[in-house]
C-alpha positions as YAML, in Angstrom:
chain: A
units: angstrom
residues:
- id: 1
  name: MET
  ca: [-15.14, 5.33, -8.31]
- id: 2
  name: LEU
  ca: [-11.41, 4.79, -8.96]
- id: 3
  name: SER
  ca: [-10.79, 4.78, -5.20]
- id: 4
  name: ARG
  ca: [-13.25, 1.97, -4.42]
- id: 5
  name: GLY
  ca: [-11.99, -1.28, -2.95]
- id: 6
  name: PRO
  ca: [-12.83, -4.97, -3.37]
- id: 7
  name: TRP
  ca: [-15.22, -5.49, -0.45]
- id: 8
  name: THR
  ca: [-17.94, -2.89, -1.17]
- id: 9
  name: ASP
  ca: [-18.55, -0.07, -3.64]
- id: 10
  name: ARG
  ca: [-19.01, 2.32, -0.71]
- id: 11
  name: ALA
  ca: [-15.49, 1.94, 0.75]
- id: 12
  name: GLN
  ca: [-12.09, 2.79, -0.67]
- id: 13
  name: HIS
  ca: [-9.21, 0.41, -1.31]
- id: 14
  name: GLY
  ca: [-6.63, 0.94, 1.42]
- id: 15
  name: GLY
  ca: [-4.01, 1.98, -1.14]
- id: 16
  name: ALA
  ca: [-5.91, 5.16, -2.00]
- id: 17
  name: PRO
  ca: [-5.98, 6.77, 1.49]
- id: 18
  name: ALA
  ca: [-2.49, 5.40, 2.22]
- id: 19
  name: ALA
  ca: [-1.09, 7.22, -0.82]
- id: 20
  name: LEU
  ca: [-3.11, 10.34, 0.04]
- id: 21
  name: LEU
  ca: [-1.64, 10.39, 3.54]
- id: 22
  name: ALA
  ca: [1.88, 10.00, 2.11]
- id: 23
  name: HIS
  ca: [1.20, 13.08, -0.01]
- id: 24
  name: ALA
  ca: [-0.06, 14.93, 3.07]
- id: 25
  name: ALA
  ca: [3.06, 13.98, 5.07]
- id: 26
  name: GLU
  ca: [5.37, 15.25, 2.34]
- id: 27
  name: ALA
  ca: [3.32, 18.43, 1.94]
- id: 28
  name: ALA
  ca: [3.30, 19.06, 5.70]
- id: 29
  name: VAL
  ca: [7.10, 19.01, 5.90]
- id: 30
  name: GLY
  ca: [7.17, 21.00, 2.70]
- id: 31
  name: GLU
  ca: [10.92, 21.25, 2.09]
- id: 32
  name: PRO
  ca: [13.13, 19.42, -0.41]
- id: 33
  name: GLY
  ca: [15.78, 17.05, 0.89]
- id: 34
  name: TRP
  ca: [13.51, 15.03, 3.20]
- id: 35
  name: PHE
  ca: [12.87, 11.31, 2.63]
- id: 36
  name: LEU
  ca: [9.80, 9.42, 3.88]
- id: 37
  name: SER
  ca: [11.53, 6.52, 5.64]
- id: 38
  name: ARG
  ca: [8.53, 5.12, 7.50]
- id: 39
  name: MET
  ca: [4.79, 5.47, 7.34]
- id: 40
  name: THR
  ca: [2.24, 3.74, 9.54]
- id: 41
  name: VAL
  ca: [-1.41, 4.04, 8.55]
- id: 42
  name: GLU
  ca: [-4.19, 2.93, 10.89]
- id: 43
  name: LEU
  ca: [-7.51, 2.32, 9.17]
- id: 44
  name: LEU
  ca: [-9.95, 3.07, 12.00]
- id: 45
  name: ARG
  ca: [-13.03, 2.23, 9.92]
- id: 46
  name: PRO
  ca: [-13.83, 1.80, 6.23]
- id: 47
  name: VAL
  ca: [-12.78, 4.93, 4.33]
- id: 48
  name: PRO
  ca: [-15.89, 5.97, 2.38]
- id: 49
  name: VAL
  ca: [-15.94, 6.90, -1.29]
- id: 50
  name: ALA
  ca: [-16.65, 10.51, -0.37]
- id: 51
  name: PRO
  ca: [-14.91, 13.87, 0.10]
- id: 52
  name: LEU
  ca: [-12.09, 13.60, 2.63]
- id: 53
  name: ARG
  ca: [-10.19, 16.12, 4.75]
- id: 54
  name: VAL
  ca: [-6.66, 15.77, 6.16]
- id: 55
  name: GLU
  ca: [-5.38, 17.46, 9.30]
- id: 56
  name: ALA
  ca: [-1.60, 17.48, 9.83]
- id: 57
  name: ARG
  ca: [0.77, 18.34, 12.66]
- id: 58
  name: THR
  ca: [4.55, 18.26, 12.33]
- id: 59
  name: GLY
  ca: [7.48, 18.36, 14.70]
- id: 60
  name: GLY
  ca: [11.04, 17.17, 15.10]
- id: 61
  name: GLY
  ca: [14.62, 18.28, 14.68]
- id: 62
  name: ARG
  ca: [17.27, 18.86, 12.05]
- id: 63
  name: SER
  ca: [17.56, 15.22, 10.97]
- id: 64
  name: VAL
  ca: [14.12, 13.72, 11.65]
- id: 65
  name: GLN
  ca: [10.66, 15.21, 11.22]
- id: 66
  name: ARG
  ca: [7.38, 13.53, 12.12]
- id: 67
  name: ALA
  ca: [4.04, 14.26, 10.50]
- id: 68
  name: GLU
  ca: [0.98, 13.20, 12.49]
- id: 69
  name: LEU
  ca: [-2.02, 12.97, 10.19]
- id: 70
  name: ALA
  ca: [-5.75, 12.46, 10.67]
- id: 71
  name: LEU
  ca: [-8.14, 11.68, 7.82]
- id: 72
  name: PHE
  ca: [-11.79, 12.74, 8.16]
- id: 73
  name: ALA
  ca: [-14.98, 12.05, 6.23]
- id: 74
  name: GLY
  ca: [-17.20, 14.85, 7.45]
- id: 75
  name: ASP
  ca: [-16.69, 15.01, 11.21]
- id: 76
  name: GLN
  ca: [-15.75, 11.33, 11.54]
- id: 77
  name: GLU
  ca: [-12.09, 10.32, 11.75]
- id: 78
  name: VAL
  ca: [-11.61, 7.31, 9.48]
- id: 79
  name: ALA
  ca: [-7.82, 6.90, 9.45]
- id: 80
  name: ARG
  ca: [-4.70, 8.27, 11.05]
- id: 81
  name: ALA
  ca: [-1.04, 8.03, 10.15]
- id: 82
  name: LEU
  ca: [2.47, 8.80, 11.27]
- id: 83
  name: GLY
  ca: [5.05, 9.68, 8.66]
- id: 84
  name: VAL
  ca: [8.73, 9.75, 9.64]
- id: 85
  name: MET
  ca: [10.87, 11.94, 7.38]
- id: 86
  name: MET
  ca: [14.67, 11.81, 7.45]
- id: 87
  name: ARG
  ca: [16.87, 14.54, 6.03]
- id: 88
  name: GLU
  ca: [19.02, 13.14, 3.23]
- id: 89
  name: ALA
  ca: [22.83, 13.50, 3.26]
- id: 90
  name: GLU
  ca: [25.43, 12.48, 0.68]
- id: 91
  name: LEU
  ca: [27.78, 9.79, 1.99]
- id: 92
  name: GLU
  ca: [30.67, 7.91, 0.40]
- id: 93
  name: LEU
  ca: [29.75, 4.31, 1.17]
- id: 94
  name: GLY
  ca: [30.97, 2.53, -1.93]
- id: 95
  name: ARG
  ca: [28.50, 0.09, -3.41]
- id: 96
  name: PRO
  ca: [25.28, -0.02, -1.33]
- id: 97
  name: SER
  ca: [23.76, -3.33, -0.30]
- id: 98
  name: ALA
  ca: [21.19, -4.65, -2.77]
- id: 99
  name: GLY
  ca: [19.19, -6.39, -0.03]
- id: 100
  name: ALA
  ca: [18.17, -10.00, 0.42]
- id: 101
  name: GLY
  ca: [15.80, -12.05, -1.68]
- id: 102
  name: PRO
  ca: [15.66, -13.07, -5.33]
- id: 103
  name: ALA
  ca: [15.26, -10.47, -8.04]
- id: 104
  name: LEU
  ca: [11.91, -10.30, -9.84]
- id: 105
  name: PRO
  ca: [11.64, -10.47, -13.61]
- id: 106
  name: PRO
  ca: [11.22, -6.91, -14.91]
- id: 107
  name: PRO
  ca: [7.73, -5.54, -15.63]
- id: 108
  name: ALA
  ca: [8.42, -5.65, -19.38]
- id: 109
  name: ALA
  ca: [8.79, -9.45, -19.12]
- id: 110
  name: CYS
  ca: [5.48, -9.88, -17.23]
- id: 111
  name: THR
  ca: [2.06, -9.72, -18.86]
- id: 112
  name: GLU
  ca: [-0.60, -11.31, -16.61]
- id: 113
  name: PRO
  ca: [-2.73, -8.73, -14.73]
- id: 114
  name: VAL
  ca: [-4.07, -9.31, -11.24]
- id: 115
  name: ARG
  ca: [-7.55, -10.85, -11.30]
- id: 116
  name: ILE
  ca: [-8.50, -12.40, -7.96]
- id: 117
  name: PRO
  ca: [-11.30, -15.01, -7.91]
- id: 118
  name: GLY
  ca: [-14.43, -13.81, -6.14]
- id: 119
  name: MET
  ca: [-13.67, -10.09, -6.54]
- id: 120
  name: PRO
  ca: [-16.01, -8.22, -8.91]
- id: 121
  name: GLU
  ca: [-14.35, -6.87, -12.04]
- id: 122
  name: VAL
  ca: [-15.60, -3.28, -11.90]
- id: 123
  name: PRO
  ca: [-13.98, 0.17, -12.20]
- id: 124
  name: SER
  ca: [-11.93, 0.37, -9.01]
- id: 125
  name: PHE
  ca: [-8.59, 1.24, -7.48]
- id: 126
  name: HIS
  ca: [-7.28, -2.33, -7.77]
- id: 127
  name: TYR
  ca: [-8.40, -2.97, -11.35]
- id: 128
  name: THR
  ca: [-8.47, 0.50, -12.97]
- id: 129
  name: ALA
  ca: [-6.34, 3.07, -11.13]
- id: 130
  name: MET
  ca: [-3.48, 0.57, -10.80]
- id: 131
  name: GLU
  ca: [-1.88, -1.39, -13.62]
- id: 132
  name: SER
  ca: [-0.61, -4.77, -12.42]
- id: 133
  name: ARG
  ca: [1.62, -7.52, -13.79]
- id: 134
  name: VAL
  ca: [2.18, -10.81, -11.97]
- id: 135
  name: ALA
  ca: [5.92, -11.45, -11.55]
- id: 136
  name: ARG
  ca: [6.01, -14.68, -9.55]
- id: 137
  name: GLY
  ca: [3.48, -17.21, -8.25]
- id: 138
  name: SER
  ca: [-0.20, -16.88, -9.08]
- id: 139
  name: VAL
  ca: [-3.02, -14.73, -7.71]
- id: 140
  name: LEU
  ca: [-5.54, -17.26, -9.07]
- id: 141
  name: GLY
  ca: [-4.74, -19.70, -6.27]
- id: 142
  name: PRO
  ca: [-3.68, -19.42, -2.62]
- id: 143
  name: GLY
  ca: [-0.09, -18.77, -1.61]
- id: 144
  name: ASP
  ca: [2.80, -16.36, -1.94]
- id: 145
  name: ALA
  ca: [2.89, -14.08, -4.97]
- id: 146
  name: ALA
  ca: [4.85, -11.12, -6.36]
- id: 147
  name: VAL
  ca: [3.26, -8.43, -8.53]
- id: 148
  name: TRP
  ca: [4.43, -5.23, -10.19]
- id: 149
  name: PHE
  ca: [2.11, -2.23, -9.70]
- id: 150
  name: ARG
  ca: [1.94, 1.14, -11.45]
- id: 151
  name: LEU
  ca: [-0.36, 3.99, -10.45]
- id: 152
  name: THR
  ca: [-1.91, 5.10, -13.74]
- id: 153
  name: VAL
  ca: [-3.84, 8.23, -12.68]
- id: 154
  name: PRO
  ca: [-3.01, 11.30, -10.58]
- id: 155
  name: LEU
  ca: [-4.04, 10.54, -7.01]
- id: 156
  name: VAL
  ca: [-4.58, 14.26, -6.38]
- id: 157
  name: ASP
  ca: [-5.66, 16.51, -9.24]
- id: 158
  name: GLY
  ca: [-2.79, 18.71, -10.41]
- id: 159
  name: VAL
  ca: [-0.17, 16.96, -8.23]
- id: 160
  name: PRO
  ca: [2.41, 14.54, -9.71]
- id: 161
  name: ASN
  ca: [2.45, 11.15, -7.98]
- id: 162
  name: SER
  ca: [5.60, 11.15, -5.83]
- id: 163
  name: PRO
  ca: [7.70, 8.01, -5.28]
- id: 164
  name: ALA
  ca: [6.33, 7.74, -1.74]
- id: 165
  name: MET
  ca: [2.75, 7.96, -3.01]
- id: 166
  name: ARG
  ca: [3.42, 5.21, -5.56]
- id: 167
  name: VAL
  ca: [4.94, 2.96, -2.89]
- id: 168
  name: MET
  ca: [2.05, 3.40, -0.45]
- id: 169
  name: ALA
  ca: [-0.52, 2.79, -3.19]
- id: 170
  name: ALA
  ca: [1.18, -0.51, -4.10]
- id: 171
  name: ALA
  ca: [2.13, -1.73, -0.61]
- id: 172
  name: ASP
  ca: [-1.46, -2.14, 0.50]
- id: 173
  name: PHE
  ca: [-1.98, -4.90, -2.09]
- id: 174
  name: GLY
  ca: [0.11, -7.48, -0.22]
- id: 175
  name: ASN
  ca: [-2.77, -9.28, 1.50]
- id: 176
  name: GLY
  ca: [-4.83, -9.34, -1.69]
- id: 177
  name: ILE
  ca: [-2.21, -10.94, -3.91]
- id: 178
  name: SER
  ca: [-1.00, -13.52, -1.36]
- id: 179
  name: TRP
  ca: [-4.40, -14.68, -0.14]
- id: 180
  name: VAL
  ca: [-4.60, -18.06, 1.56]
- id: 181
  name: LEU
  ca: [-8.37, -18.24, 2.13]
- id: 182
  name: PRO
  ca: [-10.90, -17.93, -0.74]
- id: 183
  name: PRO
  ca: [-12.27, -14.35, -0.99]
- id: 184
  name: ASP
  ca: [-15.76, -15.63, -1.83]
- id: 185
  name: ARG
  ca: [-15.92, -17.35, 1.58]
- id: 186
  name: PHE
  ca: [-13.78, -15.08, 3.78]
- id: 187
  name: THR
  ca: [-12.87, -11.42, 4.16]
- id: 188
  name: PHE
  ca: [-9.36, -10.46, 5.27]
- id: 189
  name: VAL
  ca: [-9.33, -6.71, 5.70]
- id: 190
  name: ASN
  ca: [-6.13, -5.04, 6.86]
- id: 191
  name: THR
  ca: [-6.50, -2.73, 9.85]
- id: 192
  name: ASP
  ca: [-3.15, -1.04, 9.29]
- id: 193
  name: LEU
  ca: [-0.17, -0.72, 6.98]
- id: 194
  name: THR
  ca: [3.42, -0.02, 8.00]
- id: 195
  name: VAL
  ca: [6.06, 0.65, 5.35]
- id: 196
  name: HIS
  ca: [9.80, 1.06, 5.98]
- id: 197
  name: LEU
  ca: [11.84, 2.40, 3.06]
- id: 198
  name: HIS
  ca: [15.60, 2.72, 2.70]
- id: 199
  name: ARG
  ca: [15.41, 4.40, -0.71]
- id: 200
  name: ALA
  ca: [12.81, 5.74, -3.11]
- id: 201
  name: PRO
  ca: [11.76, 3.63, -6.09]
- id: 202
  name: VAL
  ca: [13.29, 4.42, -9.45]
- id: 203
  name: GLY
  ca: [10.68, 4.51, -12.20]
- id: 204
  name: GLU
  ca: [6.91, 4.09, -12.00]
- id: 205
  name: TRP
  ca: [6.75, 0.37, -11.18]
- id: 206
  name: VAL
  ca: [6.77, -0.92, -7.59]
- id: 207
  name: GLY
  ca: [7.06, -4.66, -6.95]
- id: 208
  name: VAL
  ca: [5.29, -6.29, -4.00]
- id: 209
  name: ASP
  ca: [6.54, -9.78, -3.04]
- id: 210
  name: ALA
  ca: [4.05, -10.92, -0.40]
- id: 211
  name: THR
  ca: [3.47, -13.73, 2.10]
- id: 212
  name: THR
  ca: [0.33, -14.08, 4.23]
- id: 213
  name: VAL
  ca: [-0.44, -16.20, 7.28]
- id: 214
  name: MET
  ca: [-3.93, -16.51, 8.81]
- id: 215
  name: GLN
  ca: [-4.85, -18.06, 12.13]
- id: 216
  name: PRO
  ca: [-8.08, -19.80, 13.24]
- id: 217
  name: HIS
  ca: [-8.72, -17.12, 15.89]
- id: 218
  name: GLY
  ca: [-9.41, -14.59, 13.13]
- id: 219
  name: VAL
  ca: [-6.08, -12.74, 12.92]
- id: 220
  name: GLY
  ca: [-3.63, -12.64, 10.03]
- id: 221
  name: LEU
  ca: [-0.39, -10.97, 8.99]
- id: 222
  name: THR
  ca: [1.02, -10.11, 5.58]
- id: 223
  name: THR
  ca: [4.70, -9.32, 5.07]
- id: 224
  name: SER
  ca: [5.83, -7.87, 1.74]
- id: 225
  name: ARG
  ca: [9.25, -7.22, 0.26]
- id: 226
  name: LEU
  ca: [9.14, -3.99, -1.78]
- id: 227
  name: VAL
  ca: [11.34, -3.65, -4.86]
- id: 228
  name: ASP
  ca: [11.91, -1.64, -8.01]
- id: 229
  name: GLU
  ca: [13.73, -2.72, -11.16]
- id: 230
  name: LEU
  ca: [17.09, -2.08, -9.46]
- id: 231
  name: GLY
  ca: [16.45, -4.12, -6.31]
- id: 232
  name: GLU
  ca: [14.95, -3.86, -2.86]
- id: 233
  name: ILE
  ca: [13.60, -0.58, -1.51]
- id: 234
  name: GLY
  ca: [11.95, -1.65, 1.76]
- id: 235
  name: ILE
  ca: [9.32, -3.78, 3.49]
- id: 236
  name: ALA
  ca: [5.62, -3.56, 4.33]
- id: 237
  name: MET
  ca: [3.46, -5.24, 6.98]
- id: 238
  name: GLN
  ca: [-0.32, -5.47, 7.36]
- id: 239
  name: GLY
  ca: [-2.37, -6.78, 10.27]
- id: 240
  name: LEU
  ca: [-5.52, -8.58, 9.10]
- id: 241
  name: VAL
  ca: [-8.99, -9.11, 10.55]
- id: 242
  name: VAL
  ca: [-10.15, -12.45, 9.10]
- id: 243
  name: ARG
  ca: [-13.87, -13.23, 9.04]
- id: 244
  name: GLN
  ca: [-16.08, -15.82, 7.40]
- id: 245
  name: ARG
  ca: [-18.74, -14.42, 5.10]
- id: 246
  name: ALA
  ca: [-22.29, -14.85, 6.35]
- id: 247
  name: ALA
  ca: [-23.44, -16.99, 3.40]
- id: 248
  name: ALA
  ca: [-20.41, -19.28, 3.77]
- id: 249
  name: ALA
  ca: [-20.96, -19.62, 7.52]
- id: 250
  name: ALA
  ca: [-24.61, -20.54, 6.98]
...
């Protein structure tokens, strides 16, 4: 039940399979010294709250490896992903760039958890498996918002949550925290998630600073700046299918 998402109790939150596929990409390469620099996850259909199976294929060279992943529920493919791993190398660059954008107040200075109007408050990935603290804006009304997230449970039994897993679990929240249409009248499900990272997060908290736009032809886009307590770590993007709920349309 801790994988379930906000739209139905039968489907997972996108952060759960995204983090699982990050784990599978790292396990497929299987050697230390590789950094997950990009991951694209395509959610082909709702990922059920059910046993899942991952198939992986890897290839590449000395500096870049690619893990192609397919996620199955039974015999049905429900998601696929591409993870790009770069081999790390020590360079003398002086002080690295901190990235653009304002710094967020640290998690210790934030107390308000994410509670989005119209979403049932039940045991779930978004309310139970993840701890959240609003850092800027408000998730109670429409518009941009920034939230700190921390994965509180092992995503895979007996496996520590890696930095990449924590990032992917948090990055999928962008469209939920920066909603611009009321969730009780509209659904805005992301069909994909692409994350680019230039370094791994330090510590357990990952900040998601998100902006969403939605268009009247039923398509939206969320762009999120990803940070830790030291500064920026990367960006995330989600394509959205926007639909009016049946009761609201009637």
